[in-house]
Short mmCIF file of N, CA and C in Angstrom, two decimals:
data_model
loop_
_atom_site.label_atom_id
_atom_site.label_comp_id
_atom_site.label_asym_id
_atom_site.label_seq_id
_atom_site.Cartn_x
_atom_site.Cartn_y
_atom_site.Cartn_z
N UNK A 1 109.45 86.67 114.35
CA UNK A 1 109.93 87.75 113.54
C UNK A 1 111.38 87.49 113.33
N UNK A 2 112.15 87.09 114.34
CA UNK A 2 113.57 86.95 114.31
C UNK A 2 113.88 85.80 113.44
N UNK A 3 113.06 84.69 113.41
CA UNK A 3 113.20 83.57 112.48
C UNK A 3 113.05 84.06 111.11
N UNK A 4 111.96 84.81 110.94
CA UNK A 4 111.78 85.33 109.57
C UNK A 4 112.99 86.16 108.89
N UNK A 5 113.47 86.98 109.87
CA UNK A 5 114.78 87.93 109.51
C UNK A 5 115.88 86.99 109.12
N UNK A 6 116.04 85.87 109.96
CA UNK A 6 117.22 84.92 109.73
C UNK A 6 117.04 84.15 108.46
N UNK A 7 115.68 83.82 108.08
CA UNK A 7 115.73 83.17 106.85
C UNK A 7 115.77 84.24 105.67
N UNK A 8 115.35 85.46 105.77
CA UNK A 8 115.53 86.34 104.95
C UNK A 8 116.84 86.69 104.53
N UNK A 9 117.85 86.59 105.71
CA UNK A 9 119.16 86.91 105.53
C UNK A 9 119.85 85.85 104.75
N UNK A 10 119.50 84.58 104.84
CA UNK A 10 120.30 83.64 103.91
C UNK A 10 119.89 83.40 102.62
N UNK A 11 119.05 84.31 102.06
CA UNK A 11 118.44 84.25 100.60
C UNK A 11 119.82 84.64 99.90
N UNK A 12 119.80 84.06 98.76
CA UNK A 12 121.16 84.43 97.86
C UNK A 12 121.15 85.70 97.09
N UNK A 13 121.41 86.83 97.87
CA UNK A 13 121.67 88.07 97.27
C UNK A 13 123.14 88.57 97.59
N UNK A 14 123.60 89.44 96.65
CA UNK A 14 124.87 89.90 96.87
C UNK A 14 125.28 90.51 98.29
N UNK A 15 124.26 91.14 98.62
CA UNK A 15 124.63 91.91 100.08
C UNK A 15 124.19 91.29 101.27
N UNK A 16 123.59 90.11 101.13
CA UNK A 16 123.13 89.13 102.24
C UNK A 16 124.20 88.04 102.63
N UNK A 17 124.07 87.62 103.77
CA UNK A 17 125.11 86.41 104.14
C UNK A 17 124.95 85.28 103.22
N UNK A 18 123.69 84.98 102.72
CA UNK A 18 123.57 83.76 101.94
C UNK A 18 124.21 84.01 100.61
N UNK A 19 124.04 85.31 100.02
CA UNK A 19 124.84 85.77 98.90
C UNK A 19 126.29 85.50 98.77
N UNK A 20 126.88 86.11 100.07
CA UNK A 20 128.27 85.79 100.31
C UNK A 20 128.69 84.48 100.33
N UNK A 21 127.96 83.63 101.06
CA UNK A 21 128.38 82.22 101.13
C UNK A 21 128.25 81.67 99.79
N UNK A 22 127.24 81.92 99.03
CA UNK A 22 127.10 81.31 97.71
C UNK A 22 128.09 81.79 96.79
N UNK A 23 128.48 83.11 96.94
CA UNK A 23 129.57 83.76 96.05
C UNK A 23 130.76 82.91 96.35
N UNK A 24 131.13 82.68 97.40
CA UNK A 24 132.45 82.03 97.96
C UNK A 24 132.39 80.53 97.40
N UNK A 25 131.21 79.83 97.43
CA UNK A 25 131.18 78.45 96.99
C UNK A 25 131.35 78.61 95.38
N UNK A 26 130.58 79.42 94.70
CA UNK A 26 130.75 79.50 93.22
C UNK A 26 132.21 79.80 92.88
N UNK A 27 132.91 80.75 93.52
CA UNK A 27 134.27 81.04 93.16
C UNK A 27 135.17 79.89 93.09
N UNK A 28 134.92 78.75 94.02
CA UNK A 28 135.64 77.55 94.13
C UNK A 28 135.46 76.78 92.88
N UNK A 29 134.30 76.72 92.14
CA UNK A 29 133.92 75.83 91.05
C UNK A 29 134.18 76.79 89.69
N UNK A 30 133.72 78.00 89.61
CA UNK A 30 133.86 78.65 88.65
C UNK A 30 134.62 79.98 88.49
N UNK A 31 134.94 80.64 87.43
CA UNK A 31 135.55 82.13 87.31
C UNK A 31 134.84 83.05 88.08
N UNK A 32 135.37 84.10 88.27
CA UNK A 32 134.80 85.23 89.10
C UNK A 32 133.69 85.77 88.07
N UNK A 33 133.88 85.78 86.73
CA UNK A 33 132.79 86.31 85.97
C UNK A 33 131.53 85.47 85.87
N UNK A 34 131.79 84.21 85.88
CA UNK A 34 130.76 83.20 85.83
C UNK A 34 130.07 83.29 87.32
N UNK A 35 130.69 83.24 88.16
CA UNK A 35 130.17 83.15 89.65
C UNK A 35 129.17 84.47 89.67
N UNK A 36 129.74 85.54 89.37
CA UNK A 36 128.88 86.78 89.45
C UNK A 36 127.73 86.69 88.65
N UNK A 37 127.73 86.28 87.34
CA UNK A 37 126.58 86.03 86.47
C UNK A 37 125.57 85.06 87.14
N UNK A 38 126.05 83.96 87.72
CA UNK A 38 125.13 82.92 88.27
C UNK A 38 124.36 83.60 89.64
N UNK A 39 125.17 84.24 90.35
CA UNK A 39 124.55 84.99 91.54
C UNK A 39 123.60 86.00 91.28
N UNK A 40 124.01 86.88 90.32
CA UNK A 40 123.05 87.87 89.79
C UNK A 40 121.60 87.35 89.31
N UNK A 41 121.71 86.35 88.30
CA UNK A 41 120.72 85.53 87.88
C UNK A 41 119.78 85.06 88.93
N UNK A 42 120.36 84.30 89.89
CA UNK A 42 119.64 83.94 90.80
C UNK A 42 118.99 84.84 91.87
N UNK A 43 119.70 85.99 92.01
CA UNK A 43 119.13 87.00 92.84
C UNK A 43 117.98 87.58 92.30
N UNK A 44 117.99 87.84 90.87
CA UNK A 44 116.85 88.28 90.15
C UNK A 44 115.66 87.34 90.21
N UNK A 45 115.89 86.07 90.03
CA UNK A 45 114.93 85.22 90.09
C UNK A 45 114.15 85.08 91.45
N UNK A 46 114.97 85.10 92.54
CA UNK A 46 114.44 84.91 93.84
C UNK A 46 113.63 86.24 94.26
N UNK A 47 114.07 87.40 93.75
CA UNK A 47 113.64 88.67 93.92
C UNK A 47 112.09 88.73 93.27
N UNK A 48 112.09 88.15 92.03
CA UNK A 48 110.82 88.12 91.36
C UNK A 48 109.63 87.29 91.88
N UNK A 49 110.11 86.04 92.51
CA UNK A 49 109.31 85.07 93.12
C UNK A 49 108.89 85.58 94.51
N UNK A 50 109.76 86.18 95.15
CA UNK A 50 109.48 86.81 96.53
C UNK A 50 108.45 87.97 96.34
N UNK A 51 108.74 88.87 95.35
CA UNK A 51 107.90 89.85 95.18
C UNK A 51 106.52 89.47 94.80
N UNK A 52 106.39 88.52 93.69
CA UNK A 52 104.98 87.88 93.61
C UNK A 52 104.23 87.55 94.61
N UNK A 53 105.03 86.61 95.45
CA UNK A 53 104.20 86.12 96.61
C UNK A 53 103.91 87.30 97.81
N UNK A 54 104.79 88.16 97.84
CA UNK A 54 104.31 89.30 98.82
C UNK A 54 103.27 89.95 98.21
N UNK A 55 103.15 90.35 96.98
CA UNK A 55 102.05 90.99 96.58
C UNK A 55 100.69 90.18 96.65
N UNK A 56 100.81 88.91 96.32
CA UNK A 56 99.54 88.00 96.64
C UNK A 56 99.26 88.02 97.98
N UNK A 57 100.06 87.88 98.95
CA UNK A 57 99.80 87.97 100.31
C UNK A 57 99.14 89.16 100.89
N UNK A 58 99.78 90.24 100.27
CA UNK A 58 99.22 91.69 100.63
C UNK A 58 97.82 91.81 100.12
N UNK A 59 97.56 91.40 98.88
CA UNK A 59 96.18 91.54 98.42
C UNK A 59 95.19 90.56 98.88
N UNK A 60 95.37 89.35 99.20
CA UNK A 60 94.58 88.23 99.41
C UNK A 60 94.50 87.97 101.00
N UNK A 61 95.32 88.33 101.85
CA UNK A 61 95.29 87.79 103.14
C UNK A 61 95.15 88.96 104.20
N UNK A 62 96.44 89.39 104.62
CA UNK A 62 96.48 90.29 105.86
C UNK A 62 97.22 91.73 105.62
N UNK A 63 97.28 92.19 104.39
CA UNK A 63 97.71 93.44 104.05
C UNK A 63 99.14 93.66 104.90
N UNK A 64 100.09 92.95 104.67
CA UNK A 64 101.31 92.68 105.20
C UNK A 64 102.33 93.80 104.67
N UNK A 65 102.51 95.07 105.06
CA UNK A 65 103.41 95.87 104.55
C UNK A 65 104.75 95.52 104.49
N UNK A 66 104.98 94.83 105.48
CA UNK A 66 106.49 94.45 105.87
C UNK A 66 107.00 93.70 104.66
N UNK A 67 106.21 92.54 104.25
CA UNK A 67 106.77 91.91 102.98
C UNK A 67 106.86 92.82 101.72
N UNK A 68 105.84 93.79 101.68
CA UNK A 68 106.05 94.59 100.25
C UNK A 68 107.26 95.65 100.51
N UNK A 69 107.42 96.20 101.63
CA UNK A 69 108.66 96.87 101.87
C UNK A 69 109.91 95.98 101.60
N UNK A 70 109.91 94.87 101.96
CA UNK A 70 111.27 94.05 101.83
C UNK A 70 111.33 93.56 100.32
N UNK A 71 110.42 93.39 99.52
CA UNK A 71 110.36 93.43 98.20
C UNK A 71 110.83 94.49 97.44
N UNK A 72 110.44 95.88 97.84
CA UNK A 72 110.93 97.08 97.17
C UNK A 72 112.55 97.14 97.55
N UNK A 73 112.94 96.70 98.84
CA UNK A 73 114.46 96.69 99.15
C UNK A 73 115.13 95.88 98.32
N UNK A 74 114.65 94.62 98.09
CA UNK A 74 115.35 93.70 97.21
C UNK A 74 115.30 94.06 95.66
N UNK A 75 114.26 94.57 95.35
CA UNK A 75 114.35 95.26 93.89
C UNK A 75 115.51 96.33 93.74
N UNK A 76 115.39 97.34 94.62
CA UNK A 76 116.44 98.47 94.78
C UNK A 76 117.80 97.86 94.76
N UNK A 77 118.07 96.81 95.65
CA UNK A 77 119.31 96.10 95.72
C UNK A 77 119.79 95.59 94.50
N UNK A 78 118.96 94.97 93.87
CA UNK A 78 119.50 94.31 92.67
C UNK A 78 119.58 95.19 91.54
N UNK A 79 118.85 96.34 91.41
CA UNK A 79 119.33 97.40 90.59
C UNK A 79 120.57 98.22 90.90
N UNK A 80 120.73 98.39 92.20
CA UNK A 80 122.02 98.92 92.76
C UNK A 80 123.33 98.08 92.35
N UNK A 81 123.14 96.69 92.53
CA UNK A 81 124.29 95.76 92.13
C UNK A 81 124.39 95.78 90.51
N UNK A 82 123.29 95.76 89.74
CA UNK A 82 123.50 95.84 88.42
C UNK A 82 124.25 97.01 87.91
N UNK A 83 123.79 98.27 88.41
CA UNK A 83 124.45 99.56 88.09
C UNK A 83 125.90 99.47 88.35
N UNK A 84 126.38 98.92 89.69
CA UNK A 84 127.61 98.79 90.15
C UNK A 84 128.40 98.00 89.20
N UNK A 85 127.76 96.68 88.76
CA UNK A 85 128.50 95.75 87.76
C UNK A 85 128.65 96.52 86.48
N UNK A 86 127.82 97.20 86.02
CA UNK A 86 127.97 97.94 84.67
C UNK A 86 129.01 99.07 84.70
N UNK A 87 129.03 99.63 85.99
CA UNK A 87 130.16 100.92 85.94
C UNK A 87 131.45 100.26 86.11
N UNK A 88 131.44 99.18 86.73
CA UNK A 88 132.83 98.43 86.84
C UNK A 88 133.49 97.92 85.42
N UNK A 89 132.46 97.57 84.68
CA UNK A 89 132.80 97.08 83.29
C UNK A 89 133.27 98.21 82.49
N UNK A 90 132.71 99.47 82.71
CA UNK A 90 133.18 100.58 81.98
C UNK A 90 134.65 101.13 82.32
N UNK A 91 135.07 100.72 83.58
CA UNK A 91 136.37 101.22 83.93
C UNK A 91 137.42 100.46 83.25
#
């Protein structure tokens, strides 16, 4: 369980440690706008893949609600980050 949470934490999302590390790395190579765009795109892609596999595992194997709840959390996190980004552009 702890290993899974550790691996989950290093996924490249804005609010996770993996996203923060990737953001800092991207800021070295790119502008802030480009780094945010790359991180957001990667976050959306990983969320889609993770959600797909969690639904497949839920229906085909062991009815694991934890993976589904993590998928919902990731989707809500992505929408929250996109809304924050849009609101910052409006200011």
